[in-house]
Amino acid sequence: MLLCCRATASPPPSPPTPSHAADPHARLRAAAARSDLPGALTAFASMPSSPSAPAAARPVLRTFTALLKLCAARADLATGRAVHAQLAARGLASESLAATALANMYAKCRRPADARRVFDRMPARDRVAWNALVAGYARNGLHEAAMEMVVRMQEEDGERPDSVTLVSVLPACANARALGACRQVHAFALRVGLDELVNVSTAILDAYCKCGAIEAARAVFDWMPVKNSVSWNAMIDGYAQNGNATEALALFKRMVKEGVDVTDATILAALQACGELGYLDEARHVHELLLRIGLKSNVSVMNALITTYSKCKRTDLAAELFNDLGNKKTRISWNAMILGFSQNGCSEDAVRLFSRMQLENVKPDSFTLVSVIPAVAEISDPMQARWVHGYSIRHHLDQDVYVLTALIDMYSKCGRVTIARGLFDSARVRHVITWNAMIHGYGSHGFGKVAVELFEEMKGTGILPNETTFLSVLAACSHAGLVDEGRRYFVSMKEDYGLEPGMEHYGTMVDLLGRAGKLDEAWLFIKDMPIQPGISVYGAMLGACKLHKNVELAEESAQRIFELGPEEGVYHVLLANIYANASKWKDVARVRTTMEKKGLQKTPGWSIIQLKNEVHTFYSGSTNHQQAKEIYARLAKLIEEIKDVGYVPDTDSIHDVEDDVKAQLLNTHSEKLAIAYGLIRTAPGTTIQIKKNLRVCNDCHNATKLISLVTGREIIMRDIQRFHHFKDGKCSCGDYW
DNA sequence: CTAGGGTTAG
């Protein structure tokens, strides 16, 4: 046996480090090869600097450039500056080789201005020095400056760009989305034959992708006589980033088939494509592949896999990977998992994981909060909301625009629009998304006029509205019955801002016209749509037909919806209700039968109320609550009280049974149960907050108004579409929803 | 001793 592991064995011989023979220059070279900056500094320290010392022992230019390279690699600015001082003391700081290395060091330490200063002091600048500056600007996000340097090196010094110049400046062209510049570089490369080089062509291809010129990129890719992994990765990622995930995956498969080396970048690009398409099976294949080639220890790849499985709605698989990461987890891993839970409706899991992150002392960043805050918003517990807000402040992240916007949205969703407005007013920086969140907040709470006013104020600030802004504004107009304003904004969207309305905008417009009773106009609006109307558009029409009892147009709309094959039973239910309203019982039966045949089910309605730390869920007629008896008793009393102030049960949507049974059924709606329970459990005067999974029904809406009157309570009800604030016998929606 | 500058990914 050559090596023995027994404890009694003699220690292995130490590596040959003849300390006496220590030539500092050799030691520094060795340290540099190991990228060992401290070792290199020790070696440097043992070099004599006095001119009386033997010349061979004194540091030479090479010594300093080696140190600078190490500083650059580690972004160690302090040491880099010390080396700069040493060079300056010897009058070497402007020497071509040293200055170039210095410029490079500063650029990698994110100090492009210092790099420039060194460059400007050079008496003569060669191509390499120019290249260092181009690369320095490019990697620090100074795209225009990088491109300008390429022009100046030719004009001022007559230096012809070489391959390094091109691969340095191309990322700048790419990040500046400067397609024209990309084309110029490409043309230049063709002219001087630099396109033969794989790295040049790859950089061109990548820049084309980033500028959205995916066909041009593909043409370069297909032309390239020699490709490497980077070329393939850039092309695959180009497709993934440009929304063509299908082509990205196809190319990825070809790459594997042709035996090109798959790297971590390949995997990341392929996973991105799988996630975008929600292709679980493909994601699993990529997963298997990366296990085969041993990329499992790459945390970035595992993080991407967590994200991808989450996008495929498999948080279970994501969580498994997350747990397997053990102590290799980074903050990005936590963020990915929290976001995964948050976006898949697992709000409690998201918040729990966030708490665990605190317990394990992982510092959060703005991404963490932007992931967890929507989960808190979904849970809508004001206490938790206040806590996560305080947490954001403690970690100095509350003024991050994205965090702030998430907080505004969260407070709106917790029914606290005023607090949301306070945050909005205190914001030091506001993006479009910030305005959108606030406008949406007002709109969803029925403050349509305020939403519109805020939108007008936004236009005055010079911030350009986007598609989402208009969606919120149109929805606000719809909820507040601002028909003329809505029509004008819809036109303005395209004419003044060049924004193309999407399916949701059309749906909202139909909703706006339909709610206002302009059914014929809504129908014509659909007919005039330049895109094929989707289920959501006809769904809005159907809802309006229910509201205004128009059987004919309801049938037409439903017909189109059924042709489009809806996955939920809501539209059948809606149509059946419309027939029932018109006493067309045969038709009701027919719709019910088709619904059953298609295996579609009515979504059971539920309402929840949160008290202390418990969530109480009520279904229509449910009796399984611990305090069910009390609840029904309180409800019965409540119904008597509101009858005294004019409550008449709205039994329109119920049939087949006697009137008193109808009233009975209405009285056990989940909303009413939740409210009754809230009244029992909370002190007089407390606001009651309810969340309902469907639209609040007509009768419950009516009843709740009167409940707010007789009990003197404010009741905030969040349904699938919007918020209703009930107070003093009125609702913020003005009975218009 | 011929040094100093460079492509994908998050």
XYZ file of C-alpha atoms in Angstrom, chain A residues 29-638:
610
model
C 5.258 33.660 -9.210
C 4.116 30.523 -7.419
C 1.610 32.444 -5.293
C 0.252 34.194 -8.380
C -0.245 30.852 -10.085
C -2.315 29.758 -7.078
C -4.204 33.098 -7.149
C -2.912 33.530 -3.616
C -2.837 37.269 -3.009
C -1.693 37.117 0.660
C 1.137 34.767 -0.315
C 2.156 37.064 -3.139
C 2.111 40.041 -0.770
C 4.333 38.198 1.720
C 6.781 37.415 -1.041
C 6.667 41.031 -2.161
C 7.311 42.239 1.393
C 10.542 40.262 1.526
C 11.934 42.010 -1.531
C 14.411 44.770 -0.736
C 13.408 48.108 -2.117
C 16.516 50.150 -1.443
C 18.586 50.941 -4.552
C 21.669 49.574 -2.780
C 20.194 46.094 -2.755
C 21.210 43.722 -5.534
C 19.156 44.496 -8.636
C 18.063 40.922 -9.053
C 16.334 40.922 -5.659
C 14.431 44.172 -6.126
C 10.845 44.110 -7.390
C 10.461 44.526 -11.115
C 7.571 45.724 -13.253
C 6.396 42.158 -13.604
C 6.107 41.926 -9.820
C 3.622 44.770 -9.740
C 1.550 43.643 -12.700
C 1.252 40.212 -11.127
C 0.024 41.767 -7.872
C -2.435 43.985 -9.737
C -3.867 41.016 -11.568
C -4.514 39.305 -8.240
C -6.116 42.447 -6.805
C -8.316 42.700 -9.891
C -9.430 39.084 -9.594
C -10.435 39.565 -5.975
C -11.713 43.115 -6.470
C -9.401 44.131 -3.639
C -9.379 47.881 -4.135
C -7.372 48.760 -1.007
C -4.451 46.517 -1.954
C -4.715 47.655 -5.544
C -4.334 51.256 -4.432
C -1.330 50.319 -2.284
C 0.321 48.750 -5.330
C -0.532 51.872 -7.288
C 1.260 53.960 -4.634
C 4.334 51.710 -4.827
C 4.422 52.094 -8.615
C 3.969 55.852 -8.352
C 6.828 56.075 -5.837
C 9.090 54.425 -8.391
C 7.785 56.633 -11.209
C 6.326 53.617 -13.002
C 2.602 54.340 -12.770
C 2.358 55.726 -16.291
C 4.484 53.090 -17.896
C 2.448 51.333 -20.556
C 2.327 47.844 -19.041
C 1.815 49.037 -15.492
C -0.783 51.629 -16.401
C -2.780 49.096 -18.375
C -2.728 46.676 -15.466
C -3.711 49.503 -13.119
C -6.587 50.564 -15.339
C -7.761 47.000 -15.475
C -7.516 46.627 -11.724
C -9.596 49.757 -11.152
C -12.170 48.667 -13.706
C -12.609 45.307 -11.996
C -12.910 47.045 -8.633
C -15.807 49.022 -10.130
C -13.840 52.264 -10.312
C -14.027 53.179 -14.019
C -13.233 56.840 -13.257
C -9.944 55.837 -11.618
C -9.170 53.603 -14.576
C -9.721 56.576 -16.835
C -7.422 58.786 -14.724
C -4.574 56.307 -15.055
C -5.211 56.019 -18.779
C -5.220 59.798 -19.273
C -1.796 60.118 -17.614
C -0.158 57.722 -20.034
C 2.227 59.500 -22.377
C 1.527 56.969 -25.104
C -1.374 54.595 -25.329
C -1.316 51.445 -27.355
C -4.106 49.194 -28.477
C -3.986 47.073 -25.332
C -4.406 50.135 -23.130
C -7.410 51.264 -25.183
C -8.844 47.787 -24.953
C -8.491 47.789 -21.184
C -10.480 50.989 -21.020
C -13.158 49.735 -23.416
C -13.561 46.579 -21.352
C -13.489 48.589 -18.140
C -16.331 50.818 -19.253
C -18.293 47.930 -20.711
C -18.212 45.840 -17.544
C -19.253 48.807 -15.404
C -22.377 49.525 -17.362
C -20.997 52.597 -19.120
C -22.099 51.314 -22.515
C -21.944 54.540 -24.461
C -18.503 55.387 -23.104
C -17.196 51.973 -24.124
C -18.476 52.438 -27.666
C -17.072 55.951 -27.792
C -13.610 54.683 -26.844
C -13.616 52.339 -29.827
C -14.260 55.302 -32.092
C -11.612 57.419 -30.385
C -8.889 54.805 -30.467
C -9.164 54.849 -34.248
C -9.548 58.589 -34.705
C -7.015 59.812 -32.146
C -4.340 57.144 -32.193
C -5.021 55.375 -35.471
C -5.310 52.062 -33.615
C -7.278 49.428 -35.462
C -9.627 47.431 -33.221
C -8.615 43.814 -32.838
C -10.571 40.797 -31.707
C -10.239 41.771 -28.048
C -11.641 45.228 -28.781
C -14.649 43.687 -30.459
C -15.433 41.099 -27.798
C -15.040 43.838 -25.184
C -17.317 46.352 -26.812
C -20.000 43.927 -27.997
C -21.456 43.327 -24.526
C -21.758 47.117 -24.228
C -23.647 47.296 -27.538
C -25.798 44.427 -26.315
C -26.639 45.962 -22.957
C -27.315 49.334 -24.539
C -29.687 47.511 -26.934
C -27.775 49.308 -29.718
C -28.667 47.194 -32.724
C -27.049 49.663 -35.127
C -23.744 49.432 -33.283
C -23.963 45.632 -33.349
C -24.428 45.734 -37.106
C -21.433 48.049 -37.503
C -19.225 45.792 -35.430
C -20.451 42.785 -37.373
C -19.701 44.507 -40.712
C -16.247 45.500 -39.492
C -15.500 41.947 -38.345
C -16.550 40.594 -41.747
C -14.372 43.130 -43.553
C -11.189 42.333 -41.635
C -11.883 38.639 -41.282
C -12.225 38.670 -37.483
C -15.550 36.869 -37.766
C -13.581 33.681 -38.324
C -12.779 33.727 -34.615
C -15.272 31.811 -32.512
C -15.251 34.275 -29.657
C -15.871 37.255 -31.950
C -18.768 35.589 -33.752
C -20.177 34.383 -30.455
C -20.087 37.884 -29.017
C -21.800 39.211 -32.176
C -24.462 36.519 -31.952
C -25.062 37.254 -28.301
C -25.311 40.994 -28.910
C -27.859 40.407 -31.679
C -29.913 38.275 -29.298
C -29.888 40.947 -26.608
C -31.042 43.514 -29.156
C -33.928 41.248 -30.091
C -32.514 40.534 -33.552
C -32.877 36.817 -33.049
C -32.928 35.962 -36.767
C -29.659 37.835 -37.362
C -28.171 35.973 -34.413
C -29.323 32.652 -35.795
C -27.851 33.494 -39.199
C -24.451 34.113 -37.566
C -24.813 30.927 -35.531
C -25.678 28.805 -38.568
C -22.840 30.314 -40.550
C -20.147 29.742 -37.908
C -17.848 26.986 -39.167
C -16.605 26.369 -35.638
C -18.791 26.711 -32.570
C -18.019 26.109 -28.926
C -20.211 25.673 -25.875
C -20.386 29.411 -25.349
C -21.803 29.906 -28.856
C -24.512 27.304 -28.227
C -25.287 28.684 -24.787
C -25.630 32.224 -26.091
C -27.971 31.107 -28.867
C -30.118 28.962 -26.562
C -30.341 31.707 -23.993
C -31.123 34.181 -26.758
C -34.212 32.191 -27.674
C -35.184 31.757 -24.033
C -34.884 35.492 -23.327
C -36.770 36.444 -26.486
C -39.769 34.394 -25.479
C -39.134 31.547 -27.891
C -38.684 28.844 -25.306
C -39.682 26.125 -27.763
C -36.791 26.895 -30.100
C -34.465 27.215 -27.098
C -35.318 23.688 -26.000
C -35.038 22.318 -29.534
C -31.567 23.791 -29.865
C -30.607 22.498 -26.436
C -31.578 18.973 -27.471
C -29.571 19.273 -30.684
C -26.585 20.443 -28.679
C -26.767 17.422 -26.424
C -27.231 15.117 -29.404
C -24.218 16.539 -31.198
C -22.108 15.910 -28.140
C -21.203 19.547 -27.435
C -20.008 20.046 -23.868
C -22.905 21.094 -21.681
C -21.933 23.683 -19.071
C -23.720 25.379 -16.212
C -24.723 28.222 -18.547
C -26.353 25.697 -20.885
C -28.357 24.265 -18.031
C -29.432 27.701 -16.846
C -30.661 28.653 -20.320
C -32.482 25.360 -20.818
C -34.136 25.609 -17.396
C -35.280 29.125 -18.127
C -37.004 27.809 -21.247
C -38.620 24.923 -19.361
C -39.866 27.286 -16.679
C -41.353 29.687 -19.166
C -43.249 26.893 -20.888
C -44.065 25.135 -17.637
C -42.695 21.921 -19.123
C -42.239 19.666 -16.146
C -41.058 16.614 -18.075
C -38.431 18.618 -19.930
C -37.273 20.169 -16.676
C -36.859 16.689 -15.221
C -34.767 15.645 -18.228
C -32.495 18.623 -17.740
C -32.315 17.741 -14.055
C -31.239 14.184 -14.849
C -28.695 15.450 -17.336
C -27.103 17.792 -14.855
C -26.872 14.991 -12.303
C -25.110 12.864 -14.954
C -22.542 15.484 -15.787
C -21.967 16.367 -12.147
C -23.265 19.904 -12.011
C -25.230 19.137 -8.891
C -22.758 20.961 -6.668
C -23.261 24.220 -8.568
C -25.560 26.260 -6.348
C -26.635 28.624 -9.149
C -27.811 25.669 -11.181
C -29.705 24.233 -8.219
C -31.293 27.617 -7.553
C -32.407 27.794 -11.174
C -33.880 24.321 -10.819
C -35.844 25.429 -7.746
C -37.215 28.339 -9.767
C -38.056 26.107 -12.715
C -39.890 23.471 -10.682
C -41.808 26.274 -8.992
C -42.815 27.686 -12.362
C -44.028 24.195 -13.275
C -46.207 24.458 -10.151
C -44.236 21.720 -8.395
C -43.205 23.434 -5.193
C -42.884 19.980 -3.645
C -40.016 19.081 -5.980
C -38.498 22.525 -5.503
C -38.682 22.192 -1.725
C -36.984 18.801 -1.891
C -34.040 20.310 -3.754
C -34.001 23.279 -1.434
C -33.732 21.040 1.614
C -31.092 18.868 -0.035
C -28.923 21.934 -0.502
C -28.285 21.895 3.245
C -25.650 24.376 4.298
C -24.795 25.188 0.700
C -27.945 27.307 0.500
C -27.342 30.911 -0.467
C -29.648 33.856 -0.043
C -30.649 33.335 -3.685
C -31.808 29.806 -2.801
C -34.026 31.140 -0.009
C -35.382 33.854 -2.276
C -36.143 31.371 -5.053
C -38.013 29.055 -2.702
C -39.972 31.826 -0.986
C -40.960 33.238 -4.381
C -41.918 29.753 -5.544
C -44.298 29.301 -2.620
C -45.601 32.823 -2.932
C -46.441 32.523 -6.629
C -48.096 29.153 -6.254
C -50.603 30.311 -3.693
C -48.735 28.647 -0.803
C -48.680 31.902 1.124
C -48.385 30.315 4.556
C -45.413 28.240 3.398
C -43.778 31.365 2.003
C -44.148 33.224 5.275
C -43.012 30.205 7.292
C -39.897 29.855 5.177
C -39.210 33.539 5.545
C -39.344 33.120 9.334
C -36.993 30.154 9.118
C -34.614 32.295 7.099
C -34.492 34.746 10.006
C -33.874 31.932 12.485
C -30.914 30.782 10.425
C -29.587 34.329 10.335
C -29.584 34.702 6.574
C -29.665 38.370 5.687
C -32.600 39.299 3.458
C -32.383 41.580 0.449
C -35.014 43.414 -1.532
C -35.782 40.275 -3.565
C -36.588 38.394 -0.368
C -39.120 41.007 0.638
C -40.592 41.365 -2.828
C -41.173 37.602 -2.690
C -42.679 37.373 0.781
C -44.771 40.570 0.844
C -47.281 39.358 -1.789
C -47.748 36.246 0.336
C -48.564 38.400 3.357
C -50.902 40.424 1.150
C -52.652 37.235 0.108
C -53.127 36.201 3.742
C -54.358 39.752 4.440
C -53.621 39.692 8.142
C -53.088 43.334 9.188
C -50.834 42.270 12.074
C -48.496 40.333 9.826
C -48.613 43.172 7.337
C -47.494 45.633 9.966
C -44.755 43.262 11.047
C -43.279 42.766 7.583
C -43.433 46.512 7.031
C -41.517 47.131 10.263
C -39.079 44.456 9.234
C -38.461 46.234 5.926
C -37.729 49.449 7.784
C -35.339 47.741 10.230
C -33.381 46.315 7.331
C -33.352 49.642 5.478
C -35.161 48.138 2.534
C -38.434 50.069 2.816
C -37.314 52.758 0.393
C -36.395 50.276 -2.312
C -38.971 51.037 -5.032
C -39.876 47.413 -5.543
C -40.260 46.718 -1.826
C -42.205 49.929 -1.344
C -44.519 49.079 -4.211
C -45.083 45.613 -2.785
C -45.923 47.202 0.576
C -48.398 49.612 -1.019
C -50.089 46.719 -2.773
C -50.055 44.669 0.434
C -51.750 47.368 2.522
C -54.359 47.841 -0.212
C -55.072 44.139 -0.197
C -55.370 44.185 3.586
C -58.041 46.830 3.143
C -55.793 49.656 4.388
C -55.766 52.033 1.416
C -55.053 55.027 3.616
C -51.860 53.475 4.948
C -50.948 52.542 1.401
C -51.408 56.172 0.375
C -49.222 57.272 3.268
C -46.408 55.057 2.002
C -46.964 56.298 -1.526
C -46.693 59.922 -0.400
C -43.548 59.247 1.613
C -41.801 57.513 -1.291
C -38.570 59.159 -2.303
C -38.612 57.437 -5.687
C -41.694 56.381 -7.623
C -41.672 54.108 -10.641
C -44.556 53.366 -12.973
C -45.169 50.243 -10.899
C -45.520 52.356 -7.760
C -48.185 54.512 -9.391
C -49.847 51.413 -10.818
C -50.075 49.808 -7.386
C -51.663 52.902 -5.853
C -54.090 53.455 -8.745
C -55.046 49.795 -8.624
C -55.474 50.038 -4.857
C -57.942 52.893 -5.162
C -59.756 51.282 -8.079
C -60.228 47.952 -6.353
C -61.621 49.662 -3.268
C -64.192 51.496 -5.306
C -62.508 54.898 -5.193
C -62.648 55.209 -8.949
C -62.582 58.995 -9.005
C -59.504 59.141 -6.785
C -57.836 56.519 -8.984
C -58.508 58.614 -12.071
C -57.284 61.777 -10.336
C -54.092 60.019 -9.346
C -53.629 58.870 -12.914
C -53.951 62.455 -14.132
C -51.406 63.522 -11.505
C -49.084 60.794 -12.721
C -49.224 62.076 -16.290
C -48.190 65.472 -14.974
C -45.005 64.058 -13.449
C -43.751 62.897 -16.829
C -43.751 59.227 -15.842
C -45.079 57.248 -18.784
C -48.009 54.940 -18.066
C -47.743 51.360 -19.345
C -50.272 48.643 -20.200
C -50.771 47.776 -16.542
C -51.493 51.399 -15.653
C -54.268 51.510 -18.206
C -55.656 48.198 -17.031
C -55.950 49.587 -13.501
C -57.413 52.861 -14.721
C -59.996 51.132 -16.907
C -60.925 48.760 -14.093
C -61.292 51.741 -11.759
C -63.582 53.457 -14.262
C -65.570 50.272 -14.595
C -66.018 49.838 -10.856
C -66.981 53.469 -10.419
C -69.240 53.675 -13.459
C -67.090 56.292 -15.182
C -68.121 55.229 -18.670
C -67.084 58.293 -20.669
C -63.730 58.535 -18.935
C -63.108 54.839 -19.570
C -63.892 55.188 -23.255
C -61.561 58.163 -23.554
C -58.696 56.421 -21.739
C -59.075 53.370 -23.931
C -58.597 55.504 -27.044
C -55.819 57.531 -25.431
C -53.907 54.388 -24.583
C -53.109 53.719 -28.209
C -53.276 57.197 -29.695
C -51.279 59.097 -27.072
C -48.997 56.389 -25.743
C -48.750 53.874 -28.570
C -49.772 51.045 -26.249
C -51.591 48.145 -27.886
C -54.564 46.989 -25.791
C -54.356 43.327 -24.796
C -57.098 40.802 -24.091
C -57.470 42.040 -20.533
C -58.013 45.611 -21.673
C -60.781 44.499 -24.010
C -62.310 42.409 -21.242
C -62.285 45.360 -18.890
C -63.880 47.616 -21.506
C -66.677 45.097 -22.061
C -67.085 44.960 -18.290
C -67.215 48.764 -18.122
C -69.816 49.123 -20.869
C -71.774 46.084 -19.757
C -72.061 47.051 -16.110
C -73.320 50.435 -17.187
C -76.108 48.700 -19.058
C -74.716 49.505 -22.493
C -75.008 45.901 -23.596
C -75.430 46.581 -27.295
C -72.412 48.857 -27.350
C -70.425 46.203 -25.490
C -71.480 43.587 -28.018
C -70.469 45.812 -30.950
C -67.196 46.513 -29.174
C -66.489 42.782 -29.095
C -67.385 42.467 -32.777
C -64.883 45.217 -33.595
C -61.985 43.675 -31.714
C -58.870 43.281 -33.869
C -57.905 40.131 -31.957
C -59.914 36.955 -31.418
C -61.935 37.557 -28.223
C -61.038 35.142 -25.437
C -63.092 33.601 -22.656
C -62.456 36.559 -20.356
C -64.059 38.989 -22.822
C -67.225 36.930 -23.325
C -67.179 36.188 -19.595
C -67.411 39.906 -18.854
C -70.283 40.124 -21.347
C -72.062 37.226 -19.691
C -71.678 38.860 -16.284
C -73.197 42.054 -17.638
C -76.093 40.088 -19.153
C -76.776 38.593 -15.739
C -76.749 42.020 -14.132
C -79.114 43.506 -16.711
C -81.140 40.354 -17.348
C -80.483 40.011 -21.072
C -81.085 36.383 -22.018
C -80.473 36.756 -25.730
C -76.970 38.200 -25.590
C -76.198 35.892 -22.674
C -76.923 32.886 -24.863
C -74.720 34.258 -27.634
C -71.859 34.976 -25.257
C -72.167 31.621 -23.532
C -72.170 29.891 -26.900
C -68.777 31.447 -27.740
C -67.410 30.626 -24.298
C -68.433 26.988 -24.550
C -66.794 26.742 -27.979
C -63.572 27.921 -26.372
C -63.764 25.067 -23.865
C -63.597 26.651 -20.401
C -62.029 24.597 -17.637
C -64.293 25.900 -14.924
C -68.004 25.553 -14.473
C -68.638 29.193 -13.564
C -69.971 30.171 -16.970
C -72.472 27.333 -17.045
C -73.602 28.333 -13.571
C -73.904 31.935 -14.662
C -75.973 31.043 -17.713
C -78.183 28.751 -15.638
C -78.779 31.602 -13.215
C -79.702 33.918 -16.064
C -82.228 31.352 -17.325
C -83.548 30.892 -13.809
C -84.059 34.630 -13.483
C -86.145 34.508 -16.634
C -87.997 31.422 -15.341
C -86.725 29.336 -18.265
C -86.550 26.169 -16.246
C -86.071 23.813 -19.172
C -83.031 25.749 -20.246
C -81.705 25.698 -16.711
C -81.968 21.918 -16.694
C -80.305 21.668 -20.109
C -77.296 23.764 -19.042
C -76.937 21.747 -15.846
C -76.909 18.517 -17.834
C -74.216 19.655 -20.276
C -72.204 20.878 -17.372
C -72.350 17.478 -15.721
C -71.539 15.739 -18.978
C -68.420 17.827 -19.386
C -67.424 17.034 -15.833
C -67.420 20.692 -14.887
C -68.202 21.627 -11.334
C -69.501 24.648 -9.586
C -66.771 26.139 -7.460
C -68.054 25.972 -3.890
C -68.221 29.437 -2.412
C -66.311 30.140 0.775
C -65.650 33.112 2.972
C -62.886 33.479 5.485
C -62.408 35.724 8.438
C -59.156 36.072 10.303
C -59.215 36.602 14.048
C -56.080 36.692 16.136
C -53.933 34.081 14.480
C -56.694 31.802 13.292
C -58.290 31.646 9.902
C -61.948 30.606 9.973
C -63.390 29.276 6.755
C -67.122 29.094 6.099
C -68.896 27.332 3.284
C -72.483 27.924 2.370
C -74.606 26.180 4.980
C -71.629 24.782 6.867
C -72.394 23.655 10.407
C -69.066 22.183 11.385
C -67.771 25.241 13.184
C -67.307 24.846 16.931
C -69.597 27.767 17.580
C -72.033 26.935 14.793
C -75.038 27.164 17.079
C -74.171 30.623 18.327
C -73.370 31.775 14.812
C -76.744 30.704 13.415
C -78.530 32.255 16.377
C -76.705 35.562 15.901
C -77.440 35.444 12.181
C -81.120 34.826 12.721
C -81.305 37.799 15.071
C -79.382 39.884 12.573
